Amino acid sequence: AKDGSSECRGALSRALHQYLELFGERARKYVGGEDYNKMAKHLDKHMAPSSVDAMVELAISTLLESIGRDAEAAEIEAAVLSADGLVTLADSQIERILQA
């Protein structure tokens, strides 16, 4: 793992699991069983964020890398757990990350 604690990676993996539970079928439409397993394993292995922006950017790029294909912002939903609760990123925010 890259400079990160296993506790942080575990928390991110749990967040992905919780996201799928919260959004149910809509999330599973884009993240099928095999892709989901690849994403969770990849997060556990590679995730080591240092800031919220870096964490979101790394999470999205890592998830796409884990399934081995490119995607468009409309295909992806991403949310950040904050003090205000779950904040879903706008397509424009996701697109900026995908273009980076």
PDB file of C-alpha atoms in Angstrom:
ATOM      1  CA  ALA A   1       0.000   0.000   0.000  1.00  0.00           C
ATOM      2  CA  LYS A   2       1.149   3.559  -0.712  1.00  0.00           C
ATOM      3  CA  ASP A   3       2.052   5.466   2.485  1.00  0.00           C
ATOM      4  CA  GLY A   4      -1.432   4.936   3.948  1.00  0.00           C
ATOM      5  CA  SER A   5      -2.718   3.217   7.001  1.00  0.00           C
ATOM      6  CA  SER A   6      -4.776   0.069   6.693  1.00  0.00           C
ATOM      7  CA  GLU A   7      -7.386   1.803   8.852  1.00  0.00           C
ATOM      8  CA  CYS A   8      -7.881   4.512   6.202  1.00  0.00           C
ATOM      9  CA  ARG A   9      -8.058   2.003   3.361  1.00  0.00           C
ATOM     10  CA  GLY A  10     -10.520  -0.092   5.348  1.00  0.00           C
ATOM     11  CA  ALA A  11     -12.694   2.968   5.948  1.00  0.00           C
ATOM     12  CA  LEU A  12     -12.741   3.750   2.229  1.00  0.00           C
ATOM     13  CA  SER A  13     -13.650   0.191   1.380  1.00  0.00           C
ATOM     14  CA  ARG A  14     -16.474   0.296   3.945  1.00  0.00           C
ATOM     15  CA  ALA A  15     -17.650   3.604   2.450  1.00  0.00           C
ATOM     16  CA  LEU A  16     -17.912   1.957  -0.977  1.00  0.00           C
ATOM     17  CA  HIS A  17     -19.926  -0.885   0.535  1.00  0.00           C
ATOM     18  CA  GLN A  18     -22.192   1.630   2.327  1.00  0.00           C
ATOM     19  CA  TYR A  19     -22.658   3.630  -0.874  1.00  0.00           C
ATOM     20  CA  LEU A  20     -23.901   0.555  -2.678  1.00  0.00           C
ATOM     21  CA  GLU A  21     -26.244  -0.215   0.206  1.00  0.00           C
ATOM     22  CA  LEU A  22     -27.602   3.359   0.226  1.00  0.00           C
ATOM     23  CA  PHE A  23     -28.139   3.646  -3.507  1.00  0.00           C
ATOM     24  CA  GLY A  24     -29.082   0.028  -4.128  1.00  0.00           C
ATOM     25  CA  GLU A  25     -30.083  -0.867  -7.675  1.00  0.00           C
ATOM     26  CA  ARG A  26     -29.099   2.481  -9.185  1.00  0.00           C
ATOM     27  CA  ALA A  27     -25.509   2.021  -8.024  1.00  0.00           C
ATOM     28  CA  ARG A  28     -25.449  -1.620  -9.046  1.00  0.00           C
ATOM     29  CA  LYS A  29     -26.571  -0.641 -12.554  1.00  0.00           C
ATOM     30  CA  TYR A  30     -23.149   0.936 -13.076  1.00  0.00           C
ATOM     31  CA  VAL A  31     -21.141  -1.161 -10.659  1.00  0.00           C
ATOM     32  CA  GLY A  32     -21.919  -4.803 -11.336  1.00  0.00           C
ATOM     33  CA  GLY A  33     -20.856  -7.603  -9.020  1.00  0.00           C
ATOM     34  CA  GLU A  34     -17.551  -8.382 -10.731  1.00  0.00           C
ATOM     35  CA  ASP A  35     -16.665  -4.693 -11.196  1.00  0.00           C
ATOM     36  CA  TYR A  36     -17.659  -3.971  -7.598  1.00  0.00           C
ATOM     37  CA  ASN A  37     -15.341  -6.686  -6.288  1.00  0.00           C
ATOM     38  CA  LYS A  38     -12.470  -5.355  -8.416  1.00  0.00           C
ATOM     39  CA  MET A  39     -13.098  -1.828  -7.107  1.00  0.00           C
ATOM     40  CA  ALA A  40     -13.212  -2.849  -3.451  1.00  0.00           C
ATOM     41  CA  LYS A  41     -10.012  -4.910  -3.733  1.00  0.00           C
ATOM     42  CA  HIS A  42      -8.215  -2.133  -5.612  1.00  0.00           C
ATOM     43  CA  LEU A  43      -9.229   0.451  -2.990  1.00  0.00           C
ATOM     44  CA  ASP A  44      -7.991  -1.778  -0.193  1.00  0.00           C
ATOM     45  CA  LYS A  45      -4.654  -2.227  -1.950  1.00  0.00           C
ATOM     46  CA  HIS A  46      -3.914   1.269  -3.289  1.00  0.00           C
ATOM     47  CA  MET A  47      -5.825   3.971  -1.425  1.00  0.00           C
ATOM     48  CA  ALA A  48      -3.771   6.429   0.648  1.00  0.00           C
ATOM     49  CA  PRO A  49      -5.380   9.896   0.530  1.00  0.00           C
ATOM     50  CA  SER A  50      -3.832  13.030   2.016  1.00  0.00           C
ATOM     51  CA  SER A  51      -6.711  15.458   1.409  1.00  0.00           C
ATOM     52  CA  VAL A  52     -10.374  15.343   0.461  1.00  0.00           C
ATOM     53  CA  ASP A  53      -9.717  16.548  -3.106  1.00  0.00           C
ATOM     54  CA  ALA A  54      -6.852  14.112  -3.537  1.00  0.00           C
ATOM     55  CA  MET A  55      -8.970  11.333  -2.052  1.00  0.00           C
ATOM     56  CA  VAL A  56     -11.861  11.951  -4.444  1.00  0.00           C
ATOM     57  CA  GLU A  57      -9.543  12.220  -7.461  1.00  0.00           C
ATOM     58  CA  LEU A  58      -7.654   9.087  -6.513  1.00  0.00           C
ATOM     59  CA  ALA A  59     -10.820   7.141  -5.717  1.00  0.00           C
ATOM     60  CA  ILE A  60     -12.438   7.878  -9.079  1.00  0.00           C
ATOM     61  CA  SER A  61      -9.302   7.216 -11.118  1.00  0.00           C
ATOM     62  CA  THR A  62      -8.517   4.080  -9.121  1.00  0.00           C
ATOM     63  CA  LEU A  63     -12.023   2.691  -9.521  1.00  0.00           C
ATOM     64  CA  LEU A  64     -11.880   3.206 -13.280  1.00  0.00           C
ATOM     65  CA  GLU A  65      -8.425   1.618 -13.405  1.00  0.00           C
ATOM     66  CA  SER A  66      -9.685  -1.353 -11.415  1.00  0.00           C
ATOM     67  CA  ILE A  67     -12.340  -2.220 -14.004  1.00  0.00           C
ATOM     68  CA  GLY A  68     -10.013  -1.562 -16.929  1.00  0.00           C
ATOM     69  CA  ARG A  69     -12.022   0.931 -18.953  1.00  0.00           C
ATOM     70  CA  ASP A  70     -12.668   4.645 -19.401  1.00  0.00           C
ATOM     71  CA  ALA A  71     -15.965   6.225 -18.461  1.00  0.00           C
ATOM     72  CA  GLU A  72     -17.849   9.481 -18.767  1.00  0.00           C
ATOM     73  CA  ALA A  73     -19.016  11.614 -15.860  1.00  0.00           C
ATOM     74  CA  ALA A  74     -22.643  10.630 -16.491  1.00  0.00           C
ATOM     75  CA  GLU A  75     -21.737   6.977 -15.832  1.00  0.00           C
ATOM     76  CA  ILE A  76     -20.242   7.640 -12.418  1.00  0.00           C
ATOM     77  CA  GLU A  77     -21.728   8.747  -9.136  1.00  0.00           C
ATOM     78  CA  ALA A  78     -19.348   9.804  -6.400  1.00  0.00           C
ATOM     79  CA  ALA A  79     -20.079  11.104  -2.941  1.00  0.00           C
ATOM     80  CA  VAL A  80     -17.976  12.383  -0.077  1.00  0.00           C
ATOM     81  CA  LEU A  81     -18.831  11.765   3.556  1.00  0.00           C
ATOM     82  CA  SER A  82     -18.445  15.096   5.326  1.00  0.00           C
ATOM     83  CA  ALA A  83     -19.531  16.717   8.566  1.00  0.00           C
ATOM     84  CA  ASP A  84     -22.689  17.742   6.687  1.00  0.00           C
ATOM     85  CA  GLY A  85     -23.435  14.164   5.660  1.00  0.00           C
ATOM     86  CA  LEU A  86     -23.153  12.543   2.261  1.00  0.00           C
ATOM     87  CA  VAL A  87     -22.350  15.117  -0.444  1.00  0.00           C
ATOM     88  CA  THR A  88     -22.826  13.870  -4.006  1.00  0.00           C
ATOM     89  CA  LEU A  89     -20.417  15.350  -6.547  1.00  0.00           C
ATOM     90  CA  ALA A  90     -21.830  17.139  -9.575  1.00  0.00           C
ATOM     91  CA  ASP A  91     -21.083  15.758 -13.040  1.00  0.00           C
ATOM     92  CA  SER A  92     -18.858  18.814 -13.671  1.00  0.00           C
ATOM     93  CA  GLN A  93     -16.710  17.953 -10.640  1.00  0.00           C
ATOM     94  CA  ILE A  94     -16.364  14.349 -11.781  1.00  0.00           C
ATOM     95  CA  GLU A  95     -15.599  15.433 -15.360  1.00  0.00           C
ATOM     96  CA  ARG A  96     -12.795  17.710 -14.098  1.00  0.00           C
ATOM     97  CA  ILE A  97     -11.260  14.730 -12.313  1.00  0.00           C
ATOM     98  CA  LEU A  98     -11.619  12.481 -15.351  1.00  0.00           C
ATOM     99  CA  GLN A  99      -9.883  15.081 -17.535  1.00  0.00           C
ATOM    100  CA  ALA A 100      -6.930  15.431 -15.128  1.00  0.00           C
TER     101      ALA A 100
END
